[in-house]
Amino acid sequence: MLLEVDRVSKSFGGVAANVDISFDVQQGEILGLIGPNGAGKTSLFNSIAGQVTPDRGEIRLDGARISGLGPVACVEAGIARTFQVVRSFDSMTVLENVIVGAFARARGARAATETALEVLDFTGLAARADAPAIGLTPSEKRRLEIARALATKPHLLLLDEMLTGLTPTEAQAGMQLVRDVRTRGVAIIMVEHVMEVLLPLIDRAVVLDLGRVLTQGHPADVVRDPAVIRAYLGDRYAPAA
Amino acid sequence: MTAAVIVQAAASGLLMGLIYALVAAGLSLIFGLMDVVNFAHGELLMLAMFAAFLIWQATGLDPLLQLPLVALLLFGLGVAIYRLLIVRALSVPFNRGMVQIFVTFGLAIFIRGAAQFAFGGEYQSISQSLLANRTADIAGIYLPLPQVASGVVCLLAFTALLAISRTEFGRALEATREDRDAVALIGIDRDRIFGLGWGLGAATVGVAGTMLATFYYVSPNVGANFALIAYVTVALGGFGSLTGALVAGILIGETESFTALLISPALKQVGMFAIYMLVLMVRPRGLFGRL
Amino acid sequence: MTAASHTTIARRRRRELIAGAIVLAVLALLPLAVHDTYSRNLIIITLLFAGFAQAWNVLGGYCGQISLGHALYVGVGAYVSTMLLVRGGVPPTLGMFAGGAVAGLLALLVGWPCFRLSGHYYAIATVVVGEIGYQLFLNWDWISAAEGINIPYVRAIGDSWLWLQFRIDKLPFHILALTFLTATFLTAWWVEGSRWGFSWRAVKDDPIAARSLGVRVFRSKMAAAAISGGLTGIGGAIYAQYVGYIDPESVMNGQLSILIALPAVLGGVGTLWGPLVGAAVLIPLSELSRSYLGGSGRGTDLMIYGALIVGVALLRPQGLASLLGIRVRAPRDVAGDVAESPRAA
């Protein structure tokens, strides 16, 4: 078991974003975190990646607690994340952006550059290495986010709506990249809205609704669960229970 | 160390503190409005002092009577600085934070150099005025009248500022401070408000400077030290808070007075610096500042 | 050669080193072309201040923490080295490193509470701290307070590299100043390509993203402070030996802080060549205005600096070095986003 989320709860100013969330992620697994808007997915990501400390509960990586230690400690433990709204370093080139991530593990500038070049190659951005980060297309920017996160040599990668807003071709390429990342031995948690893209990709799904875990299991089963359908589409579309 | 000595120190600390408070109020106003620290604030004070001195020298007009005039002059200067420099600084394509620091910092240096060039380095003072060289004796405490008058004027100035904050202009200032991007939506001309804010901030310094000139020496280099005290005061009181400026100013004035008494006059500012460092570490937003 | 050494970055950095070596050679040979004492003195001062500016730039330009009270470290370096000489018989060639070490430690001490302040708040704090140092030294009798210290010749006759005493020919100081400048230049060059350099740029661009990639913001700022303060301290010791007399007024006051910070801003903050270009313009200007305009010119040097700074800040914030065609990255906000509160992101 790589990651354990153990009864995590978090409120912001009286609004309960996450309530009593528990699930695990196994080594090399691709887990989908799904749920309607406002279900608490991003806030859960923020807890796992250390940006936010849960009010209750604990998050453990390889048995050691990582909740409440901050984003830098999480990166050092082996968790990396991307952001929904791409946060590239605009004053730098693509290569320089990735080098920042590479320094999380690399000893010196040479090693960091080597790692960065390798990751750029892997994510298909090698040709754009010297391009300024602001000049990238949206799908290239998503790749850059992944590349930067991969440069930190994580065991677990959190992808926040990586595939949203891409053309079908770009989305297919993105899915392939996610599969390639898994072959490197990195486990992945994905938050996605686009079901057709997500369901074929993931091994398991955890469904959140109104801050709680609604259900978890095989994507095919989860998608047929009447409770899930009701959460997404409302009572009108739920099959007779 | 008799009770009289202590009360004396407290009294002069209070009076000086009120001046510090008023100077800080102007700085706090500008900062609270637009997040720009006016590094030229001390130099504006110096200019106000020179204005009072020169007008007195040329016309014999008592500084107390000059107040509206100097305040108006400084008001105009504040607006001019905003329109000529700050507007440009706010819209620079990059490095905006640094540019804002260096524009007012460069202005400060320029003004100081210009004053040195025009007036020389000598220390001048207003030797004859309504209240000069007169002291009030209240129950054994000697209070020089110019300082007492300053204290009173500063308090009045604070009440004026408070009254202004209740007017429509004051509310517009507050609104622009809360959300400077949204105010355009309710018809508030941001540029005009900012300009007037700078004018008001400078005018408060105009009042403080005029009163200061009645008992403090006038010289081109006077600005730097008062600016420093203003920074410390605003840091203690909280950037953007008028109440904070008043309370902190008095606290700083008292600290200075008692440090001079208890440690040494040469080191009188050490006490306020210690407070500053403490505030930095323990409560960076100051007593009344908003986080 | 690995793939890393073939990148555009690596090639550019090699070019920078070569350009630096050429400039260094030219500066080293300058005394062959310039013989009069006044000009030679001017060159030495300019080289020293260019070094100060480079050191300042590590903290102010690359790391983005604008320090307006940096003269504190010049003074500390000068006083530590001088006191070790005068009271402890320690040669300045060693004393300067002690001065640098103490200055660097002081910079860490100052940085510790101040680095959580953003932009203007930090700048204000540096002014206050600088003033605290100045006033303390002004009243500290053990170091002769306001009277200052005359730096004695240790060897009764002749010159000495160990004791940095050169009675007649000041050329060795030219070499010393140039060495100092070279050291600061190389440090800036090295730091640009190091983990810290990348950390600082990342934090300036997006502190949240930087943290999410494992950048240790506070630690990186402390590194900048130590490097900047330490180098400045060493320069301060050299300055003291050159001038031969120190007092708080000349090595620690606000005016000096301005002279250290401005060249980088003028030439291009956060760039390798900016401080050099800025110093080359500003220092001769300052010395010349003081000499030629003399008594009646009092204040004109300040007016010139002030006008230059406002002009450059408004019209060419990327600095004058960019006018010479030196490639300047559009730097992100150096002083950080203008924040609502004193706390940094």
PDB file of N, CA, C and O in Angstrom, chain A residues 51 71-72 75-76 80-81 83 87-93 95-97 99-101 103-104 106-107 109-110 113-114 117 130 148-149 152, chain C residues 2-5 7-9 11-12 193-195 198-199 201-203 205-206 208-217 329-332:
ATOM      1  N   GLN A  51      -0.381  21.123   0.658  1.00  0.00           N
ATOM      2  CA  GLN A  51      -0.659  22.572   0.656  1.00  0.00           C
ATOM      3  C   GLN A  51      -1.571  22.955   1.805  1.00  0.00           C
ATOM      4  O   GLN A  51      -1.610  24.100   2.222  1.00  0.00           O
ATOM      5  N   PRO A  71       4.092  21.270   1.667  1.00  0.00           N
ATOM      6  CA  PRO A  71       4.323  20.766   0.307  1.00  0.00           C
ATOM      7  C   PRO A  71       5.750  20.300   0.065  1.00  0.00           C
ATOM      8  O   PRO A  71       5.976  19.323  -0.664  1.00  0.00           O
ATOM      9  N   VAL A  72       6.708  20.966   0.666  1.00  0.00           N
ATOM     10  CA  VAL A  72       8.095  20.594   0.397  1.00  0.00           C
ATOM     11  C   VAL A  72       8.394  19.201   0.953  1.00  0.00           C
ATOM     12  O   VAL A  72       9.035  18.374   0.298  1.00  0.00           O
ATOM     13  N   VAL A  75       6.972  16.588  -1.339  1.00  0.00           N
ATOM     14  CA  VAL A  75       7.791  16.362  -2.525  1.00  0.00           C
ATOM     15  C   VAL A  75       8.972  15.482  -2.170  1.00  0.00           C
ATOM     16  O   VAL A  75       9.318  14.549  -2.895  1.00  0.00           O
ATOM     17  N   GLU A  76       9.581  15.765  -1.042  1.00  0.00           N
ATOM     18  CA  GLU A  76      10.727  14.957  -0.629  1.00  0.00           C
ATOM     19  C   GLU A  76      10.331  13.527  -0.337  1.00  0.00           C
ATOM     20  O   GLU A  76      11.090  12.593  -0.572  1.00  0.00           O
ATOM     21  N   ALA A  80       4.098  14.320  -6.004  1.00  0.00           N
ATOM     22  CA  ALA A  80       4.147  15.521  -6.838  1.00  0.00           C
ATOM     23  C   ALA A  80       2.768  15.784  -7.382  1.00  0.00           C
ATOM     24  O   ALA A  80       1.948  14.871  -7.488  1.00  0.00           O
ATOM     25  N   ARG A  81       2.501  17.031  -7.736  1.00  0.00           N
ATOM     26  CA  ARG A  81       1.171  17.357  -8.220  1.00  0.00           C
ATOM     27  C   ARG A  81       1.223  18.339  -9.370  1.00  0.00           C
ATOM     28  O   ARG A  81       2.200  19.072  -9.544  1.00  0.00           O
ATOM     29  N   PHE A  83      -1.287  21.440 -11.298  1.00  0.00           N
ATOM     30  CA  PHE A  83      -2.363  22.347 -10.921  1.00  0.00           C
ATOM     31  C   PHE A  83      -3.385  22.447 -12.034  1.00  0.00           C
ATOM     32  O   PHE A  83      -3.074  22.359 -13.209  1.00  0.00           O
ATOM     33  N   ARG A  87       0.496  26.534 -13.747  1.00  0.00           N
ATOM     34  CA  ARG A  87       1.342  27.543 -13.118  1.00  0.00           C
ATOM     35  C   ARG A  87       2.774  27.406 -13.610  1.00  0.00           C
ATOM     36  O   ARG A  87       3.637  26.915 -12.886  1.00  0.00           O
ATOM     37  N   SER A  88       3.011  27.841 -14.823  1.00  0.00           N
ATOM     38  CA  SER A  88       4.384  27.723 -15.312  1.00  0.00           C
ATOM     39  C   SER A  88       5.194  28.927 -14.847  1.00  0.00           C
ATOM     40  O   SER A  88       4.645  29.964 -14.493  1.00  0.00           O
ATOM     41  N   PHE A  89       6.510  28.766 -14.836  1.00  0.00           N
ATOM     42  CA  PHE A  89       7.394  29.882 -14.493  1.00  0.00           C
ATOM     43  C   PHE A  89       7.637  30.664 -15.767  1.00  0.00           C
ATOM     44  O   PHE A  89       8.449  30.284 -16.604  1.00  0.00           O
ATOM     45  N   ASP A  90       6.938  31.770 -15.891  1.00  0.00           N
ATOM     46  CA  ASP A  90       6.899  32.451 -17.169  1.00  0.00           C
ATOM     47  C   ASP A  90       8.178  33.165 -17.563  1.00  0.00           C
ATOM     48  O   ASP A  90       8.345  33.523 -18.720  1.00  0.00           O
ATOM     49  N   SER A  91       9.055  33.424 -16.622  1.00  0.00           N
ATOM     50  CA  SER A  91      10.273  34.108 -17.024  1.00  0.00           C
ATOM     51  C   SER A  91      11.313  33.104 -17.521  1.00  0.00           C
ATOM     52  O   SER A  91      12.399  33.489 -17.938  1.00  0.00           O
ATOM     53  N   MET A  92      10.976  31.808 -17.473  1.00  0.00           N
ATOM     54  CA  MET A  92      11.969  30.789 -17.833  1.00  0.00           C
ATOM     55  C   MET A  92      11.575  30.005 -19.071  1.00  0.00           C
ATOM     56  O   MET A  92      10.415  29.996 -19.481  1.00  0.00           O
ATOM     57  N   THR A  93      12.550  29.302 -19.626  1.00  0.00           N
ATOM     58  CA  THR A  93      12.268  28.415 -20.745  1.00  0.00           C
ATOM     59  C   THR A  93      11.686  27.097 -20.216  1.00  0.00           C
ATOM     60  O   THR A  93      11.658  26.856 -19.018  1.00  0.00           O
ATOM     61  N   LEU A  95      12.922  24.103 -20.521  1.00  0.00           N
ATOM     62  CA  LEU A  95      13.964  23.319 -19.849  1.00  0.00           C
ATOM     63  C   LEU A  95      14.213  23.834 -18.446  1.00  0.00           C
ATOM     64  O   LEU A  95      14.299  23.065 -17.487  1.00  0.00           O
ATOM     65  N   GLU A  96      14.298  25.147 -18.319  1.00  0.00           N
ATOM     66  CA  GLU A  96      14.557  25.728 -17.000  1.00  0.00           C
ATOM     67  C   GLU A  96      13.432  25.408 -16.029  1.00  0.00           C
ATOM     68  O   GLU A  96      13.666  25.128 -14.850  1.00  0.00           O
ATOM     69  N   ASN A  97      12.197  25.428 -16.528  1.00  0.00           N
ATOM     70  CA  ASN A  97      11.055  25.071 -15.691  1.00  0.00           C
ATOM     71  C   ASN A  97      11.232  23.678 -15.102  1.00  0.00           C
ATOM     72  O   ASN A  97      11.021  23.447 -13.913  1.00  0.00           O
ATOM     73  N   ILE A  99      13.996  21.970 -14.838  1.00  0.00           N
ATOM     74  CA  ILE A  99      15.173  21.887 -13.962  1.00  0.00           C
ATOM     75  C   ILE A  99      14.811  22.241 -12.522  1.00  0.00           C
ATOM     76  O   ILE A  99      15.328  21.651 -11.573  1.00  0.00           O
ATOM     77  N   VAL A 100      13.901  23.212 -12.363  1.00  0.00           N
ATOM     78  CA  VAL A 100      13.478  23.577 -11.005  1.00  0.00           C
ATOM     79  C   VAL A 100      12.971  22.329 -10.280  1.00  0.00           C
ATOM     80  O   VAL A 100      13.328  22.062  -9.133  1.00  0.00           O
ATOM     81  N   GLY A 101      12.133  21.569 -10.974  1.00  0.00           N
ATOM     82  CA  GLY A 101      11.621  20.344 -10.371  1.00  0.00           C
ATOM     83  C   GLY A 101      12.724  19.337 -10.118  1.00  0.00           C
ATOM     84  O   GLY A 101      12.770  18.674  -9.085  1.00  0.00           O
ATOM     85  N   PHE A 103      15.721  19.704  -9.356  1.00  0.00           N
ATOM     86  CA  PHE A 103      16.568  20.004  -8.202  1.00  0.00           C
ATOM     87  C   PHE A 103      16.031  19.412  -6.908  1.00  0.00           C
ATOM     88  O   PHE A 103      16.736  19.361  -5.909  1.00  0.00           O
ATOM     89  N   ALA A 104      14.778  18.946  -6.942  1.00  0.00           N
ATOM     90  CA  ALA A 104      14.237  18.330  -5.727  1.00  0.00           C
ATOM     91  C   ALA A 104      15.048  17.104  -5.337  1.00  0.00           C
ATOM     92  O   ALA A 104      15.174  16.769  -4.172  1.00  0.00           O
ATOM     93  N   ALA A 106      18.094  16.108  -7.484  1.00  0.00           N
ATOM     94  CA  ALA A 106      19.448  16.130  -8.021  1.00  0.00           C
ATOM     95  C   ALA A 106      20.405  16.842  -7.095  1.00  0.00           C
ATOM     96  O   ALA A 106      20.046  17.803  -6.417  1.00  0.00           O
ATOM     97  N   ARG A 107      21.643  16.421  -7.114  1.00  0.00           N
ATOM     98  CA  ARG A 107      22.658  17.012  -6.249  1.00  0.00           C
ATOM     99  C   ARG A 107      23.094  18.362  -6.774  1.00  0.00           C
ATOM    100  O   ARG A 107      23.198  19.321  -6.051  1.00  0.00           O
ATOM    101  N   ALA A 109      23.730  21.165 -10.485  1.00  0.00           N
ATOM    102  CA  ALA A 109      23.108  21.664 -11.705  1.00  0.00           C
ATOM    103  C   ALA A 109      23.234  20.671 -12.860  1.00  0.00           C
ATOM    104  O   ALA A 109      22.315  20.508 -13.666  1.00  0.00           O
ATOM    105  N   ARG A 110      24.372  19.999 -12.946  1.00  0.00           N
ATOM    106  CA  ARG A 110      24.556  19.074 -14.063  1.00  0.00           C
ATOM    107  C   ARG A 110      23.572  17.918 -13.973  1.00  0.00           C
ATOM    108  O   ARG A 110      22.884  17.583 -14.940  1.00  0.00           O
ATOM    109  N   THR A 113      20.091  19.049 -14.756  1.00  0.00           N
ATOM    110  CA  THR A 113      19.877  19.232 -16.192  1.00  0.00           C
ATOM    111  C   THR A 113      19.700  17.895 -16.891  1.00  0.00           C
ATOM    112  O   THR A 113      18.830  17.746 -17.761  1.00  0.00           O
ATOM    113  N   GLU A 114      20.508  16.916 -16.500  1.00  0.00           N
ATOM    114  CA  GLU A 114      20.369  15.585 -17.112  1.00  0.00           C
ATOM    115  C   GLU A 114      18.969  15.032 -16.894  1.00  0.00           C
ATOM    116  O   GLU A 114      18.299  14.551 -17.812  1.00  0.00           O
ATOM    117  N   LEU A 117      16.426  16.935 -18.992  1.00  0.00           N
ATOM    118  CA  LEU A 117      16.453  16.586 -20.411  1.00  0.00           C
ATOM    119  C   LEU A 117      15.766  15.244 -20.645  1.00  0.00           C
ATOM    120  O   LEU A 117      15.026  15.065 -21.614  1.00  0.00           O
ATOM    121  N   ASP A 130      14.049  25.025 -25.389  1.00  0.00           N
ATOM    122  CA  ASP A 130      14.498  26.406 -25.216  1.00  0.00           C
ATOM    123  C   ASP A 130      13.410  27.430 -25.449  1.00  0.00           C
ATOM    124  O   ASP A 130      13.663  28.636 -25.454  1.00  0.00           O
ATOM    125  N   ARG A 148       7.474  18.772 -15.160  1.00  0.00           N
ATOM    126  CA  ARG A 148       8.054  19.361 -13.948  1.00  0.00           C
ATOM    127  C   ARG A 148       7.833  18.462 -12.746  1.00  0.00           C
ATOM    128  O   ARG A 148       8.727  18.246 -11.932  1.00  0.00           O
ATOM    129  N   ALA A 149       6.604  17.952 -12.645  1.00  0.00           N
ATOM    130  CA  ALA A 149       6.296  17.091 -11.508  1.00  0.00           C
ATOM    131  C   ALA A 149       7.107  15.802 -11.579  1.00  0.00           C
ATOM    132  O   ALA A 149       7.618  15.325 -10.568  1.00  0.00           O
ATOM    133  N   THR A 152      10.704  15.627 -10.252  1.00  0.00           N
ATOM    134  CA  THR A 152      10.961  15.475  -8.818  1.00  0.00           C
ATOM    135  C   THR A 152      11.033  14.002  -8.423  1.00  0.00           C
ATOM    136  O   THR A 152      11.156  13.666  -7.246  1.00  0.00           O
TER     137      THR A 152
ATOM    138  N   THR C   2      28.551  15.409 -21.634  1.00  0.00           N
ATOM    139  CA  THR C   2      27.196  14.875 -21.487  1.00  0.00           C
ATOM    140  C   THR C   2      26.187  15.759 -22.214  1.00  0.00           C
ATOM    141  O   THR C   2      26.510  16.855 -22.651  1.00  0.00           O
ATOM    142  N   ALA C   3      24.969  15.281 -22.248  1.00  0.00           N
ATOM    143  CA  ALA C   3      23.915  16.062 -22.901  1.00  0.00           C
ATOM    144  C   ALA C   3      23.759  17.416 -22.224  1.00  0.00           C
ATOM    145  O   ALA C   3      23.465  18.418 -22.861  1.00  0.00           O
ATOM    146  N   ALA C   4      23.984  17.432 -20.914  1.00  0.00           N
ATOM    147  CA  ALA C   4      23.757  18.664 -20.154  1.00  0.00           C
ATOM    148  C   ALA C   4      24.664  19.788 -20.641  1.00  0.00           C
ATOM    149  O   ALA C   4      24.309  20.947 -20.613  1.00  0.00           O
ATOM    150  N   SER C   5      25.887  19.420 -21.076  1.00  0.00           N
ATOM    151  CA  SER C   5      26.808  20.488 -21.463  1.00  0.00           C
ATOM    152  C   SER C   5      26.545  21.009 -22.865  1.00  0.00           C
ATOM    153  O   SER C   5      27.164  21.957 -23.307  1.00  0.00           O
ATOM    154  N   THR C   7      23.437  21.951 -23.828  1.00  0.00           N
ATOM    155  CA  THR C   7      22.201  22.743 -23.859  1.00  0.00           C
ATOM    156  C   THR C   7      22.510  24.204 -24.169  1.00  0.00           C
ATOM    157  O   THR C   7      23.630  24.677 -23.992  1.00  0.00           O
ATOM    158  N   THR C   8      21.482  24.888 -24.606  1.00  0.00           N
ATOM    159  CA  THR C   8      21.609  26.323 -24.884  1.00  0.00           C
ATOM    160  C   THR C   8      22.078  27.055 -23.647  1.00  0.00           C
ATOM    161  O   THR C   8      22.887  27.977 -23.706  1.00  0.00           O
ATOM    162  N   ILE C   9      21.525  26.630 -22.504  1.00  0.00           N
ATOM    163  CA  ILE C   9      21.903  27.261 -21.254  1.00  0.00           C
ATOM    164  C   ILE C   9      23.401  27.138 -21.034  1.00  0.00           C
ATOM    165  O   ILE C   9      24.093  28.108 -20.744  1.00  0.00           O
ATOM    166  N   ARG C  11      25.767  26.561 -23.128  1.00  0.00           N
ATOM    167  CA  ARG C  11      26.571  27.302 -24.098  1.00  0.00           C
ATOM    168  C   ARG C  11      26.586  28.785 -23.775  1.00  0.00           C
ATOM    169  O   ARG C  11      27.616  29.452 -23.838  1.00  0.00           O
ATOM    170  N   ARG C  12      25.414  29.294 -23.365  1.00  0.00           N
ATOM    171  CA  ARG C  12      25.360  30.708 -23.012  1.00  0.00           C
ATOM    172  C   ARG C  12      26.239  30.998 -21.822  1.00  0.00           C
ATOM    173  O   ARG C  12      26.956  32.001 -21.774  1.00  0.00           O
ATOM    174  N   GLY C 193      23.437  29.663 -12.108  1.00  0.00           N
ATOM    175  CA  GLY C 193      23.159  28.333 -12.642  1.00  0.00           C
ATOM    176  C   GLY C 193      22.941  27.284 -11.585  1.00  0.00           C
ATOM    177  O   GLY C 193      22.764  26.112 -11.883  1.00  0.00           O
ATOM    178  N   SER C 194      22.923  27.709 -10.330  1.00  0.00           N
ATOM    179  CA  SER C 194      22.850  26.740  -9.243  1.00  0.00           C
ATOM    180  C   SER C 194      21.414  26.505  -8.803  1.00  0.00           C
ATOM    181  O   SER C 194      20.494  27.176  -9.241  1.00  0.00           O
ATOM    182  N   ARG C 195      21.258  25.594  -7.883  1.00  0.00           N
ATOM    183  CA  ARG C 195      19.948  25.305  -7.311  1.00  0.00           C
ATOM    184  C   ARG C 195      19.319  26.580  -6.766  1.00  0.00           C
ATOM    185  O   ARG C 195      18.135  26.847  -6.949  1.00  0.00           O
ATOM    186  N   PHE C 198      17.942  28.942  -9.463  1.00  0.00           N
ATOM    187  CA  PHE C 198      16.663  28.472  -9.984  1.00  0.00           C
ATOM    188  C   PHE C 198      15.541  28.646  -8.954  1.00  0.00           C
ATOM    189  O   PHE C 198      14.420  29.006  -9.297  1.00  0.00           O
ATOM    190  N   SER C 199      15.875  28.374  -7.700  1.00  0.00           N
ATOM    191  CA  SER C 199      14.853  28.532  -6.650  1.00  0.00           C
ATOM    192  C   SER C 199      14.341  29.962  -6.618  1.00  0.00           C
ATOM    193  O   SER C 199      13.142  30.206  -6.563  1.00  0.00           O
ATOM    194  N   ARG C 201      14.374  32.333  -8.896  1.00  0.00           N
ATOM    195  CA  ARG C 201      13.568  32.715 -10.048  1.00  0.00           C
ATOM    196  C   ARG C 201      12.190  32.079  -9.973  1.00  0.00           C
ATOM    197  O   ARG C 201      11.184  32.699 -10.305  1.00  0.00           O
ATOM    198  N   ALA C 202      12.144  30.828  -9.530  1.00  0.00           N
ATOM    199  CA  ALA C 202      10.854  30.146  -9.424  1.00  0.00           C
ATOM    200  C   ALA C 202       9.954  30.854  -8.407  1.00  0.00           C
ATOM    201  O   ALA C 202       8.770  31.063  -8.657  1.00  0.00           O
ATOM    202  N   VAL C 203      10.552  31.242  -7.276  1.00  0.00           N
ATOM    203  CA  VAL C 203       9.746  31.892  -6.241  1.00  0.00           C
ATOM    204  C   VAL C 203       9.226  33.238  -6.732  1.00  0.00           C
ATOM    205  O   VAL C 203       8.096  33.626  -6.465  1.00  0.00           O
ATOM    206  N   ASP C 205       8.516  33.995  -9.771  1.00  0.00           N
ATOM    207  CA  ASP C 205       7.472  33.774 -10.757  1.00  0.00           C
ATOM    208  C   ASP C 205       6.187  33.267 -10.104  1.00  0.00           C
ATOM    209  O   ASP C 205       5.105  33.744 -10.410  1.00  0.00           O
ATOM    210  N   ASP C 206       6.303  32.294  -9.253  1.00  0.00           N
ATOM    211  CA  ASP C 206       5.108  31.671  -8.668  1.00  0.00           C
ATOM    212  C   ASP C 206       5.499  30.886  -7.423  1.00  0.00           C
ATOM    213  O   ASP C 206       5.888  29.734  -7.516  1.00  0.00           O
ATOM    214  N   ILE C 208       3.825  29.498  -5.071  1.00  0.00           N
ATOM    215  CA  ILE C 208       3.060  28.280  -4.760  1.00  0.00           C
ATOM    216  C   ILE C 208       3.544  27.130  -5.620  1.00  0.00           C
ATOM    217  O   ILE C 208       3.770  26.012  -5.136  1.00  0.00           O
ATOM    218  N   ALA C 209       3.704  27.397  -6.911  1.00  0.00           N
ATOM    219  CA  ALA C 209       4.209  26.337  -7.787  1.00  0.00           C
ATOM    220  C   ALA C 209       5.609  25.933  -7.352  1.00  0.00           C
ATOM    221  O   ALA C 209       5.957  24.747  -7.372  1.00  0.00           O
ATOM    222  N   ALA C 210       6.411  26.917  -6.958  1.00  0.00           N
ATOM    223  CA  ALA C 210       7.773  26.611  -6.534  1.00  0.00           C
ATOM    224  C   ALA C 210       7.755  25.643  -5.355  1.00  0.00           C
ATOM    225  O   ALA C 210       8.482  24.644  -5.341  1.00  0.00           O
ATOM    226  N   ARG C 211       6.945  25.942  -4.367  1.00  0.00           N
ATOM    227  CA  ARG C 211       6.875  25.047  -3.206  1.00  0.00           C
ATOM    228  C   ARG C 211       6.395  23.671  -3.601  1.00  0.00           C
ATOM    229  O   ARG C 211       6.838  22.665  -3.049  1.00  0.00           O
ATOM    230  N   SER C 212       5.458  23.625  -4.533  1.00  0.00           N
ATOM    231  CA  SER C 212       4.918  22.319  -4.914  1.00  0.00           C
ATOM    232  C   SER C 212       5.957  21.490  -5.649  1.00  0.00           C
ATOM    233  O   SER C 212       5.747  20.304  -5.888  1.00  0.00           O
ATOM    234  N   LEU C 213       7.084  22.108  -6.038  1.00  0.00           N
ATOM    235  CA  LEU C 213       8.162  21.342  -6.661  1.00  0.00           C
ATOM    236  C   LEU C 213       9.311  21.130  -5.694  1.00  0.00           C
ATOM    237  O   LEU C 213      10.399  20.746  -6.088  1.00  0.00           O
ATOM    238  N   GLY C 214       9.069  21.443  -4.437  1.00  0.00           N
ATOM    239  CA  GLY C 214      10.066  21.165  -3.424  1.00  0.00           C
ATOM    240  C   GLY C 214      11.055  22.275  -3.159  1.00  0.00           C
ATOM    241  O   GLY C 214      12.055  22.056  -2.486  1.00  0.00           O
ATOM    242  N   VAL C 215      10.785  23.478  -3.675  1.00  0.00           N
ATOM    243  CA  VAL C 215      11.719  24.582  -3.440  1.00  0.00           C
ATOM    244  C   VAL C 215      11.600  25.058  -1.994  1.00  0.00           C
ATOM    245  O   VAL C 215      10.511  25.373  -1.523  1.00  0.00           O
ATOM    246  N   ARG C 216      12.709  25.099  -1.308  1.00  0.00           N
ATOM    247  CA  ARG C 216      12.701  25.568   0.074  1.00  0.00           C
ATOM    248  C   ARG C 216      12.946  27.072   0.071  1.00  0.00           C
ATOM    249  O   ARG C 216      14.086  27.523   0.013  1.00  0.00           O
ATOM    250  N   VAL C 217      11.833  27.826   0.121  1.00  0.00           N
ATOM    251  CA  VAL C 217      11.918  29.268  -0.088  1.00  0.00           C
ATOM    252  C   VAL C 217      12.789  29.961   0.958  1.00  0.00           C
ATOM    253  O   VAL C 217      13.702  30.699   0.639  1.00  0.00           O
ATOM    254  N   ARG C 329      16.707  38.809 -19.698  1.00  0.00           N
ATOM    255  CA  ARG C 329      15.414  38.141 -19.556  1.00  0.00           C
ATOM    256  C   ARG C 329      14.449  39.129 -18.949  1.00  0.00           C
ATOM    257  O   ARG C 329      14.838  39.880 -18.072  1.00  0.00           O
ATOM    258  N   ALA C 330      13.210  39.145 -19.404  1.00  0.00           N
ATOM    259  CA  ALA C 330      12.232  40.014 -18.751  1.00  0.00           C
ATOM    260  C   ALA C 330      12.045  39.491 -17.331  1.00  0.00           C
ATOM    261  O   ALA C 330      11.425  38.468 -17.131  1.00  0.00           O
ATOM    262  N   PRO C 331      12.631  40.172 -16.379  1.00  0.00           N
ATOM    263  CA  PRO C 331      12.576  39.628 -15.027  1.00  0.00           C
ATOM    264  C   PRO C 331      11.177  39.760 -14.438  1.00  0.00           C
ATOM    265  O   PRO C 331      10.508  40.742 -14.680  1.00  0.00           O
ATOM    266  N   ARG C 332      10.774  38.774 -13.718  1.00  0.00           N
ATOM    267  CA  ARG C 332       9.517  38.866 -12.998  1.00  0.00           C
ATOM    268  C   ARG C 332       9.691  39.871 -11.875  1.00  0.00           C
ATOM    269  O   ARG C 332      10.769  40.323 -11.602  1.00  0.00           O
TER     270      ARG C 332
END
